[in-house]
Coordinates of C-alpha atoms in Angstrom, one line a residue:
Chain E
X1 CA -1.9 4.3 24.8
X2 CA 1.6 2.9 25.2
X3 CA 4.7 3.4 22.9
X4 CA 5.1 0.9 20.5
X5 CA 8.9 -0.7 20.5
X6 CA 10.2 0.8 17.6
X7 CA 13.1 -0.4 15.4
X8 CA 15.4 1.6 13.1
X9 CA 15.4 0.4 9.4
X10 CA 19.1 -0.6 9.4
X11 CA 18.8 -2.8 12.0
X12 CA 15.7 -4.9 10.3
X13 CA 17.6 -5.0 7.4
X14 CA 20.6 -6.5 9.5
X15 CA 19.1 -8.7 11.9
X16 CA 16.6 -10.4 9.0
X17 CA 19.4 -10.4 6.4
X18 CA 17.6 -8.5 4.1
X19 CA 18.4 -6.2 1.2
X20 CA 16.9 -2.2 0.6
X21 CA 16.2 -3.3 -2.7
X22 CA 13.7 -6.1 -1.0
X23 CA 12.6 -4.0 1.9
X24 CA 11.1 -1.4 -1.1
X25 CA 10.3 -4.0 -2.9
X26 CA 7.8 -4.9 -0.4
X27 CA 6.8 -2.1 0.5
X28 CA 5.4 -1.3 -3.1
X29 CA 3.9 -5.0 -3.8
X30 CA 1.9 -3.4 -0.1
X31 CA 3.5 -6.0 1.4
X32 CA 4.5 -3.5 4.4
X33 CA 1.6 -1.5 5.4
X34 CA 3.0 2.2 4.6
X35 CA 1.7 3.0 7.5
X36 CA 4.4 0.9 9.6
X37 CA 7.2 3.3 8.4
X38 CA 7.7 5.6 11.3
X39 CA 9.8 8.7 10.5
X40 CA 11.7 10.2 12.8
X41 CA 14.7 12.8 13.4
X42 CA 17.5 11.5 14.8
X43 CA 20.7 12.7 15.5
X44 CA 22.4 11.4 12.5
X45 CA 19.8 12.9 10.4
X46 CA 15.9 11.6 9.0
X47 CA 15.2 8.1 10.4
X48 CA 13.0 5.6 9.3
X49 CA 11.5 3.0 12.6
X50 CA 9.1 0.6 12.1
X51 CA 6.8 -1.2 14.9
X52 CA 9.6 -3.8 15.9
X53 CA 7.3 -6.8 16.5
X54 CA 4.9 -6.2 13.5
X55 CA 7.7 -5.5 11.3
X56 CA 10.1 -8.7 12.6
X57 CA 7.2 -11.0 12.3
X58 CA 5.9 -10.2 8.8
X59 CA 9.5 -10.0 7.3
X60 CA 9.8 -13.6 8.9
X61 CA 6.7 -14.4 6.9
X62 CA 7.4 -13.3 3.4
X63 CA 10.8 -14.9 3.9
X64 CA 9.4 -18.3 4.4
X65 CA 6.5 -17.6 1.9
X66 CA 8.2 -16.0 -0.9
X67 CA 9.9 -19.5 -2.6
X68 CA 6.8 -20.8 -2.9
X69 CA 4.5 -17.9 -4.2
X70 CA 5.3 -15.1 -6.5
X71 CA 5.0 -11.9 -4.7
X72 CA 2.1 -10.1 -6.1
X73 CA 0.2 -13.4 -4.9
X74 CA 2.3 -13.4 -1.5
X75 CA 0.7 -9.9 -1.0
X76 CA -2.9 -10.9 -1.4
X77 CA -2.0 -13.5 1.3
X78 CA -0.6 -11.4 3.9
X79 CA -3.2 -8.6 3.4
X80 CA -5.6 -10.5 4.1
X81 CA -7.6 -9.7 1.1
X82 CA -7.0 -12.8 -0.1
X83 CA -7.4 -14.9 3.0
X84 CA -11.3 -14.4 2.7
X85 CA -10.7 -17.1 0.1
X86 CA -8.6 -19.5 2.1
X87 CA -10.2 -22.0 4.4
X88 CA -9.7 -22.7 7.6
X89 CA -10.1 -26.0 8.7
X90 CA -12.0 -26.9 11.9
X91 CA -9.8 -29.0 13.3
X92 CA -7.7 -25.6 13.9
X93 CA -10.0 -23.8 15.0
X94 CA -10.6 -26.9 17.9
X95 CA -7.5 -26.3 19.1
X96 CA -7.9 -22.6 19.5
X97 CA -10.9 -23.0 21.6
X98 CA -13.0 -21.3 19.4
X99 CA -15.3 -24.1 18.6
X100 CA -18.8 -24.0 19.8
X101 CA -21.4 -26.0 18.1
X102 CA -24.4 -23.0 19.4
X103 CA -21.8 -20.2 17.8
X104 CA -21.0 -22.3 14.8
X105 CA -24.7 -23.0 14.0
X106 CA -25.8 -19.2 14.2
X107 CA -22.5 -18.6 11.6
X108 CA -21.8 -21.0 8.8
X109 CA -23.8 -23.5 6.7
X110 CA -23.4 -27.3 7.5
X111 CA -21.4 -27.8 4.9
X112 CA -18.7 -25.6 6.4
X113 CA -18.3 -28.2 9.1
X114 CA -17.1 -30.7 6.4
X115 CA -14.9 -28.1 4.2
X116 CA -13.9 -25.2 7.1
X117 CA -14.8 -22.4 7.1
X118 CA -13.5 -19.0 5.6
X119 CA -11.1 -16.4 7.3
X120 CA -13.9 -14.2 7.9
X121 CA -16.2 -17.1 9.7
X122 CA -13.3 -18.2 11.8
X123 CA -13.0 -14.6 12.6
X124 CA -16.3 -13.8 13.6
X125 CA -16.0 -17.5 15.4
X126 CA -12.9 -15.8 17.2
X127 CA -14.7 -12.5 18.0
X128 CA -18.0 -14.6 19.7
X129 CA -16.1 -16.8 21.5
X130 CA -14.5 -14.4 23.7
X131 CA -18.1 -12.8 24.5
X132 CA -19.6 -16.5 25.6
X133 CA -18.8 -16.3 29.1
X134 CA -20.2 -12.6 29.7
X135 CA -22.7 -12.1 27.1
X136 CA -26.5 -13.3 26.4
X137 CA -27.4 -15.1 23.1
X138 CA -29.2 -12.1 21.9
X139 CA -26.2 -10.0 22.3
X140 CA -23.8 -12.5 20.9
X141 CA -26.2 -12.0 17.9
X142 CA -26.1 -8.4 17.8
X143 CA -22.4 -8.6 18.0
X144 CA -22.2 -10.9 15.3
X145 CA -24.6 -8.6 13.2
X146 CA -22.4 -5.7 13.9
X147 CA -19.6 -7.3 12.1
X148 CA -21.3 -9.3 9.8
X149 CA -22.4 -5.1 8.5
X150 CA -18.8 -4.4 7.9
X151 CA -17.8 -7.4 6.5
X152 CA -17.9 -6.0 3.0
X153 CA -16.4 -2.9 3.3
X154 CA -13.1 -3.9 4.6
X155 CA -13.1 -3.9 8.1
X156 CA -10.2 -7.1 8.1
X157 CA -8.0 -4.5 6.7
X158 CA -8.7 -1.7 9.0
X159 CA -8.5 -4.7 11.8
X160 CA -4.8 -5.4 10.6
X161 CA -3.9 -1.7 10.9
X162 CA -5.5 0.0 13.1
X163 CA -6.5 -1.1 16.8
X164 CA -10.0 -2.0 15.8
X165 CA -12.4 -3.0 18.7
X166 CA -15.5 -4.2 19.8
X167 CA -17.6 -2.8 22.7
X168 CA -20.6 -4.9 24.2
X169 CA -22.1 -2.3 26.1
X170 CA -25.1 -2.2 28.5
X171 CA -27.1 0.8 30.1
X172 CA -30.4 0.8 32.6
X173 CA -32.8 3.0 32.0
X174 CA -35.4 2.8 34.7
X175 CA -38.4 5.0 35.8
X176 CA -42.3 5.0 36.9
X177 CA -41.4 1.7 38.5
X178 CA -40.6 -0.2 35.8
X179 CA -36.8 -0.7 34.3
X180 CA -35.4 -1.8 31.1
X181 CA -32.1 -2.5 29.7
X182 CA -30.9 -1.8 26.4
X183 CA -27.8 -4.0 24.8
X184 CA -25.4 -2.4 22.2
X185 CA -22.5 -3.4 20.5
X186 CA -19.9 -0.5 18.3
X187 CA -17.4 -1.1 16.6
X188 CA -14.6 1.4 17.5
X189 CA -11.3 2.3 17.5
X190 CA -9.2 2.1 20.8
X191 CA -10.0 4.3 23.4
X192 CA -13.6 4.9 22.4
X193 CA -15.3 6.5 25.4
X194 CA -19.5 5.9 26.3
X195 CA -21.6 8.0 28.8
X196 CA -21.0 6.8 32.4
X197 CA -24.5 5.0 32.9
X198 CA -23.1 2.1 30.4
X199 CA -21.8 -0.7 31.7
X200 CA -19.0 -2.3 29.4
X201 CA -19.7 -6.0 29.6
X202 CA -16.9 -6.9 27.6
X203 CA -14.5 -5.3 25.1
X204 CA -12.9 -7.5 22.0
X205 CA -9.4 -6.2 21.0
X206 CA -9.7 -7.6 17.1
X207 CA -6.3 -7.4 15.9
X208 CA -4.7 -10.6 18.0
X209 CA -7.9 -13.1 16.5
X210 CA -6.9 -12.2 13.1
X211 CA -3.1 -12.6 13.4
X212 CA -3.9 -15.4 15.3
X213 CA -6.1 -16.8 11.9
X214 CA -3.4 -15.9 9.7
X215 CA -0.7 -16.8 11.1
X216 CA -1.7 -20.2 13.3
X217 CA -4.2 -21.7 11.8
X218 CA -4.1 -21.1 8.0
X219 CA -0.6 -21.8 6.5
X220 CA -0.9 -25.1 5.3
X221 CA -4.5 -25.3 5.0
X222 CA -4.0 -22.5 1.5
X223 CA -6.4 -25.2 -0.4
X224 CA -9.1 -23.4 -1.7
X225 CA -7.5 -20.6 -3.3
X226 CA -10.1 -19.5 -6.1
X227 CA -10.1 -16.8 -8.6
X228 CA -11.9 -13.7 -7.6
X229 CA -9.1 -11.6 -6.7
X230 CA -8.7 -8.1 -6.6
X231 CA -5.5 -6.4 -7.5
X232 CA -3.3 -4.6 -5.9
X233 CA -3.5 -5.7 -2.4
X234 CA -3.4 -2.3 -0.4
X235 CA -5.4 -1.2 2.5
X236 CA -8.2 0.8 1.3
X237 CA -7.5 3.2 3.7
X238 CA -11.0 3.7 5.5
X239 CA -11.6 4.3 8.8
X240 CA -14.5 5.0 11.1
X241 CA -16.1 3.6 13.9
X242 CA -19.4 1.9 13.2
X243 CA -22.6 1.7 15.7
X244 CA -25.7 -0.7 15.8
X245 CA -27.6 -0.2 18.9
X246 CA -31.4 -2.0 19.5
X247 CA -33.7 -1.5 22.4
X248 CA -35.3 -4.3 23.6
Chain U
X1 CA -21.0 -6.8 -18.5
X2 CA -22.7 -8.2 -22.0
X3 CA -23.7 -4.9 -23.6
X4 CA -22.1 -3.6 -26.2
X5 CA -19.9 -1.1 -25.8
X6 CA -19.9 1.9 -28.2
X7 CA -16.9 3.4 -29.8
X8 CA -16.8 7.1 -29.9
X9 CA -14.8 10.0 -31.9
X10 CA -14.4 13.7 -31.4
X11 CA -13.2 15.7 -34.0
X12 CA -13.2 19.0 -34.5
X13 CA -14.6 20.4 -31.3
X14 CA -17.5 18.3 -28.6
X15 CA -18.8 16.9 -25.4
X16 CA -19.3 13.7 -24.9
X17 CA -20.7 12.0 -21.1
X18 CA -18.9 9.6 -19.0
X19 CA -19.6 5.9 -18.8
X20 CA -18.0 2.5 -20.5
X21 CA -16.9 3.1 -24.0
X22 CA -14.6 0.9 -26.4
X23 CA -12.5 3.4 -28.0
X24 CA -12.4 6.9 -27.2
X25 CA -10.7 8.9 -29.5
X26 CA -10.3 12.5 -29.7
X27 CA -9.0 14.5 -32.4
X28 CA -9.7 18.7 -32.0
X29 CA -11.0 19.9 -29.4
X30 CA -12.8 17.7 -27.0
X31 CA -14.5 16.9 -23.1
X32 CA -15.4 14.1 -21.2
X33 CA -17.8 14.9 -18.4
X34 CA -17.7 12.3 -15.6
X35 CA -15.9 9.0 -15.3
X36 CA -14.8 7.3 -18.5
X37 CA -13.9 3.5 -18.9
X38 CA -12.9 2.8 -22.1
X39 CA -10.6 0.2 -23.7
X40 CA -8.8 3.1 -25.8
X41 CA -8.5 6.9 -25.3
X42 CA -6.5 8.6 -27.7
X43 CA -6.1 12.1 -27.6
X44 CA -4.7 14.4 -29.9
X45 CA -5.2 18.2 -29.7
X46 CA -6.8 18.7 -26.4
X47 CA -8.6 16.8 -24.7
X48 CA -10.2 16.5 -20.7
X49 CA -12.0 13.8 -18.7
X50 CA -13.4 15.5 -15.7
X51 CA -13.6 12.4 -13.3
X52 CA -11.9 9.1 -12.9
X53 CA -10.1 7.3 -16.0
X54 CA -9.9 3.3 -16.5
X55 CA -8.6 2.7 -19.1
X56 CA -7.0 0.0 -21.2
X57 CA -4.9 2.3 -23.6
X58 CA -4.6 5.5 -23.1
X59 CA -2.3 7.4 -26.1
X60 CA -2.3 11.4 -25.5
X61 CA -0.3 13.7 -28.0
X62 CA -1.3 17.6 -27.5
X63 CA -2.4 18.4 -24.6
X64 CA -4.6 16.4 -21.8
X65 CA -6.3 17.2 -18.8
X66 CA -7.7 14.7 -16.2
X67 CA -9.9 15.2 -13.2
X68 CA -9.3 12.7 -11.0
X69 CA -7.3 9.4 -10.6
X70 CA -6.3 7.4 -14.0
X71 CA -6.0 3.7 -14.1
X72 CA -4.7 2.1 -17.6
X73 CA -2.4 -0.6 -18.9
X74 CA -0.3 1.7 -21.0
X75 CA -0.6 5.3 -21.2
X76 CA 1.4 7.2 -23.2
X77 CA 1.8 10.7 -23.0
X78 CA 3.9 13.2 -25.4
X79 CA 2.8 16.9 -25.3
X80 CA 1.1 18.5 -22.0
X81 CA -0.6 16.3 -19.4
X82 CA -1.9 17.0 -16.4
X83 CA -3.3 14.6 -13.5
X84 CA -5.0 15.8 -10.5
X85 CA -5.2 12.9 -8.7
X86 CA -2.9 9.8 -8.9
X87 CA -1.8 7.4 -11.8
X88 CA -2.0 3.7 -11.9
X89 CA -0.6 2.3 -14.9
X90 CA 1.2 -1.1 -16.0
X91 CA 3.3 0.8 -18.7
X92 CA 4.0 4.8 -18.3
X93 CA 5.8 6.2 -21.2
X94 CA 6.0 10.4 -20.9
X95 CA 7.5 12.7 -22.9
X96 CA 7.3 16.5 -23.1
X97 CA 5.8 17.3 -19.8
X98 CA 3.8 15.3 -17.2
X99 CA 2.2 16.3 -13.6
X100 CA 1.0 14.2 -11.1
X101 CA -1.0 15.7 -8.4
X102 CA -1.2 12.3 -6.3
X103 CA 1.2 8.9 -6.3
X104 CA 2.5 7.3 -9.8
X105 CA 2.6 3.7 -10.0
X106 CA 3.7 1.8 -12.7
X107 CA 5.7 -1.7 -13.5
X108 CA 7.9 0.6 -16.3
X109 CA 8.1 3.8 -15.9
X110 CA 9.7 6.1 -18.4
X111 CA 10.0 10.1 -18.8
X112 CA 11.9 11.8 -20.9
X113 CA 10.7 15.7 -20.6
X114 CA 9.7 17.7 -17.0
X115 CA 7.9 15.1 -14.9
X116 CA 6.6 16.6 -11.9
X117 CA 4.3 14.4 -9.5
X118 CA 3.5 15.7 -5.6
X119 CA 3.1 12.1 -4.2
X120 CA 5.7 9.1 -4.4
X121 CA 6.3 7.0 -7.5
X122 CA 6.4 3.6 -7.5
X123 CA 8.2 1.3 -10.3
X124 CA 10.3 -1.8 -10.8
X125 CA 11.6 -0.1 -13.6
X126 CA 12.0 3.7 -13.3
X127 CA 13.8 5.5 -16.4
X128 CA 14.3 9.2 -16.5
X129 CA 16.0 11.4 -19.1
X130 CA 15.2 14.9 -18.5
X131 CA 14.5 17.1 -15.4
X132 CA 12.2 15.9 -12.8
X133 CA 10.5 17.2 -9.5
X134 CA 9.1 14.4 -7.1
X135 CA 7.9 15.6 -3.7
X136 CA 7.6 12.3 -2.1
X137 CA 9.5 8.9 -2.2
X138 CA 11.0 7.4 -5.4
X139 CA 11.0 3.9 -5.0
X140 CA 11.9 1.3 -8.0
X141 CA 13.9 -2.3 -8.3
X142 CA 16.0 -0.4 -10.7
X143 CA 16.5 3.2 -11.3
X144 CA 18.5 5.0 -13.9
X145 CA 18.7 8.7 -14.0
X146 CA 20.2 10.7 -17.2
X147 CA 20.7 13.8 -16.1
X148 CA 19.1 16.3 -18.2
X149 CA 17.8 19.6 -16.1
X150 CA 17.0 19.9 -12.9
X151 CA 16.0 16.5 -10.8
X152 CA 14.7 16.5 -7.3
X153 CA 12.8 13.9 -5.2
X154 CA 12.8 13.6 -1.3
X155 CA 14.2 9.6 -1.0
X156 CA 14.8 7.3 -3.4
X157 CA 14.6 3.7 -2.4
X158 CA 15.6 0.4 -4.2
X159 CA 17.7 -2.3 -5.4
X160 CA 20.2 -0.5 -8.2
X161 CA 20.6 3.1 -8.4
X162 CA 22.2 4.8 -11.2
X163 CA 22.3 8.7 -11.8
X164 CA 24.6 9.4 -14.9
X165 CA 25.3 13.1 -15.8
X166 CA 25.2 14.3 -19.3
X167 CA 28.4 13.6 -20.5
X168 CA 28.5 10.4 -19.7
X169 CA 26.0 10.4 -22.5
X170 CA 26.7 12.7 -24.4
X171 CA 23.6 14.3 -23.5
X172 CA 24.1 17.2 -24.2
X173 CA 21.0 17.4 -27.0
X174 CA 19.0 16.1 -24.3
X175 CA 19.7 18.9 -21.6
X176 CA 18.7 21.2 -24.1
X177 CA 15.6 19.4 -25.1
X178 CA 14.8 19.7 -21.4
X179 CA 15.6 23.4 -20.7
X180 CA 13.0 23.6 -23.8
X181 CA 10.6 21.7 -22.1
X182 CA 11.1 23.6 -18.4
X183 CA 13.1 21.2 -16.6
X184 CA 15.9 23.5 -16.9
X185 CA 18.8 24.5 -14.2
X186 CA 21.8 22.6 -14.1
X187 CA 21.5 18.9 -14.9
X188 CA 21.8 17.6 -10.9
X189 CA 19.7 15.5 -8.8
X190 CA 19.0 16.5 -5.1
X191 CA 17.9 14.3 -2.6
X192 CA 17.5 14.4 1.2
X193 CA 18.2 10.3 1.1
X194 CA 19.5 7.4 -1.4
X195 CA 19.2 4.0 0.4
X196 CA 19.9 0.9 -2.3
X197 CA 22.0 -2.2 -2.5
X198 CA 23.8 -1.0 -5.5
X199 CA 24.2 2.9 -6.0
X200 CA 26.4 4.9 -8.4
X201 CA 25.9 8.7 -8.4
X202 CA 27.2 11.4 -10.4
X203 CA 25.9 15.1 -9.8
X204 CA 24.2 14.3 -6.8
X205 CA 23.6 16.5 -3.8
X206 CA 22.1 14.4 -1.0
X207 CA 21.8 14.3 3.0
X208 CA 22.3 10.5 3.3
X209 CA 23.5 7.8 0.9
X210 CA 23.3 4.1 2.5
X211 CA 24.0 1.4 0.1
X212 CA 25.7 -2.3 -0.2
X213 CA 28.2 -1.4 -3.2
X214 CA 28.3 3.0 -3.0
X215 CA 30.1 4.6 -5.7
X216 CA 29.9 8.3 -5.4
X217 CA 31.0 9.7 -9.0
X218 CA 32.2 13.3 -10.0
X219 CA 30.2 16.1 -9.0
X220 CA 28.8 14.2 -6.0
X221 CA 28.0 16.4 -2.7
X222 CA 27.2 13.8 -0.3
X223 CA 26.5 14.2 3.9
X224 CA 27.0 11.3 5.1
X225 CA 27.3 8.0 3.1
X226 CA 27.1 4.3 4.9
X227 CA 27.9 1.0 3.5
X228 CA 28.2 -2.0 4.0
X229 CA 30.4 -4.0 1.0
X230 CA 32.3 -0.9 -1.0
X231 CA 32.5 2.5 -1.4
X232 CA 34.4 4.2 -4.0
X233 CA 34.4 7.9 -4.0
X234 CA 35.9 10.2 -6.8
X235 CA 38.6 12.7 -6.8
X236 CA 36.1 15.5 -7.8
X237 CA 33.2 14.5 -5.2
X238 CA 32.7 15.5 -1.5
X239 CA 31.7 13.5 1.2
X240 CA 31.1 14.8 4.7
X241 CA 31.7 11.7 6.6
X242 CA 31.8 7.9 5.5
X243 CA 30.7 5.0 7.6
X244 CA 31.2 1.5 7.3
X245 CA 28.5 -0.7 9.0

């Protein structure tokens, strides 16, 4: 796994014009992932870094977001805790190239097509439309099922933070003259490793479709905004890879 | 959600099951086994919740115990209380002594007593008056510090940061209040690292000070301190090396 460029906390504070009182500020309305405050020992004593890019890109964010949006709601926003609730119209998600009438028929309703469809949709739109080239409509399914398992228990979160991925994995198994072969899909962090007799069809790195969703495509499409929030906004801190395999 | 929730007292000395009550009181002698939601808990005399607390009130005088995590609007604590787990609340009011074995958050925080918590605590408004001991970061839009025993937190982060020793209080009724209490020591704060936009110090003993507008009061042994608009420093304070950026 490669470095990440790091950045010292003075200098984010310098180059985005920004104050230590807003910089913690954020940081407690979870507005900076705790997990993007790197310590390190330096020469001039304890050091705090952050993941340059990340950190650049969101402070640019709440900057341009904050006048309009009081924080606490800014946070359910970026976290994307909130974005389940926002819509994301299609017309975006043409542009993307993620629109495929056979995927968008196995995911959202009809009526979807007329009002968009939620963060999560467009992300599972994202996820399948890398796979279309390489994978068979059964296996798109099963990949769609995969996700679809986690979608409750905060797998956008973990996506955000963490270097989630999915795997769509194949593996012969052959003998007495006849031969099979079984699809799977897992759900896994970077750098999961599988038996040598599977063949990886195709590997989805999650992370860049749901930036992509968040930052591209939703910002002024914020329209359908309901209630139903939670509080707090903060990662919920699980991990875990998560399998599915069928036989067929 | 439409069923009735029951209110429930303890006095003298009982038992009473987890689950969703409207008020909780406890008056003697009393224990909670499992989680409790409640609306209200009040405790005085002694009281325990062995799991998770939600709460909408929570009011403890004597001496309380909890399991695990407590979540509440306002929670005010004089006497004894103990967490072992962390502490969520909108409004945290604690006098007497208080310990936190997780992270504190809270929109107003205010001790007056021994606070000791092992995580960070979060606030916009953090208010301490006796001695405290915080093993993680201290971060708060505004935090005022009187003196009064014994303070110690790894960081503090935030926007203004004020640490006032006694005198400048005359405090001295409140020292002693918290050498009563076991904050005791000398009434100093150390830290490893004070970053904020506005910081004045008095009796401070820290690695690193970075601030905007840095005024390092008497008593003040400071490392290093970096700022960017002002620093004033005072004829009976210390600092290792000052840096302009």
């Amino acid at each position: 796994m490669d470095e990440e460029l790091l950045i010292s906390k003075k200098d984010v504070l310098e180059k985005m014009g920004i104050s230590y009182g807003q910089l913690y500020r954020w940081k407690r309305k979870g507005l900076i992932p705790e997990a993007w405050f790197v310590r390190r020992s330096t020469f001039t004593g304890q050091e705090t870094f952050f993941p340059q890019d990340k950190i650049l890109e969101r402070i640019a964010r709440i900057k341009e977001m904050k006048d309009e949006h009081p924080l606490d709601d800014l946070a359910q926003m970026i976290t994307t805790r909130v974005n389940a609730h926002l819509r994301v119209a299609m017309t975006k998600l043409q542009r993307a190239g993620w629109l495929d009438d056979a995927l968008l028929r196995a995911c959202c309703t009809d009526k979807a097509a007329a009002e968009g469809v939620s963060v999560w949709q467009a992300f599972v739109l994202g996820v399948l439309s890398r796979l279309r080239r390489a994978a068979r409509d059964e296996e798109i399914d099963l990949v769609r099922r995969t996700l679809e398992r986690e979608q409750g228990k905060g797998l956008l979160d973990r996506v955000s933070e963490n270097g989630v991925r999915i795997y769509l994995l194949r593996k012969c198994v052959s003998g007495g003259g006849i031969s099979a072969q079984i699809s799977a899909a897992a759900l896994a962090e970077e750098g999961a490793v599988f038996d040598p007799e599977i063949e990886v069809v195709e590997t989805v790195d999650l992370s860049p479709i749901l930036h992509r969703i968040q930052l591209e495509l939703d910002p002024d499409e914020r329209t359908a905004r309901d209630s139903g929030r939670t509080t707090g906004g903060n990662d919920d801190g699980r991990k875990g890879p998560e399998d599915e395999e069928v036989a067929r | 959600m439409s069923e009735e929730r029951k209110s429930v007292s303890i006095s003298g000395s009982g038992k009473l099951g987890g689950g969703e009550y409207a008020r909780v009181s406890i008056s003697g002698s009393g224990r909670i086994d499992g989680d409790l939601v409640a609306e209200e808990l009040r405790i005085s005399g002694s009281g325990k919740v062995s799991g998770r607390t939600e709460a909408g009130q929570i009011a403890v005088s004597g001496s309380a115990g909890f399991g695990d995590a407590v979540v509440a609007e306002e929670m005010r604590v004089s006497g004894s209380t103990r967490v072992a787990g962390s502490v969520e609340a909108k409004e945290l009011t604690c006098s007497g002594s208080f310990r936190a074995e997780g992270d504190v958050s809270a929109e107003y925080l205010k001790s007056s007593g021994g606070m000791r918590v092992t995580g960070d605590v979060e606030s916009d408004i953090f208010k301490a008056s006796g001695g405290f001991e915080i093993d993680g970061l201290l971060s708060a839009d505004k935090v005022e510090i009187h003196l009064g025993g014994r303070c110690s937190v790894r960081e503090i982060g935030g926007e203004k940061i004020h640490v006032l020793r006694p005198s400048s209080l005359g405090g001295a009724f409140l020292l002693g209040l918290a050498k009563i209490l076991g904050g005791g020591g000398p009434a100093e704060l150390r830290a490893t690292q004070i970053e904020g936009d506005e910081i004045h110090l008095e009796n401070t003993i820290a690695d690193i000070v970075r601030g905007k507008k840095v005024g390092i009061g008497p008593g003040c042994k400071i490392g290093t301190v970096e700022y960017a608009d002002s620093l004033d420093v005072d004829d009976d304070a210390s600092v290792g090396k000052e840096l302009k950026v």
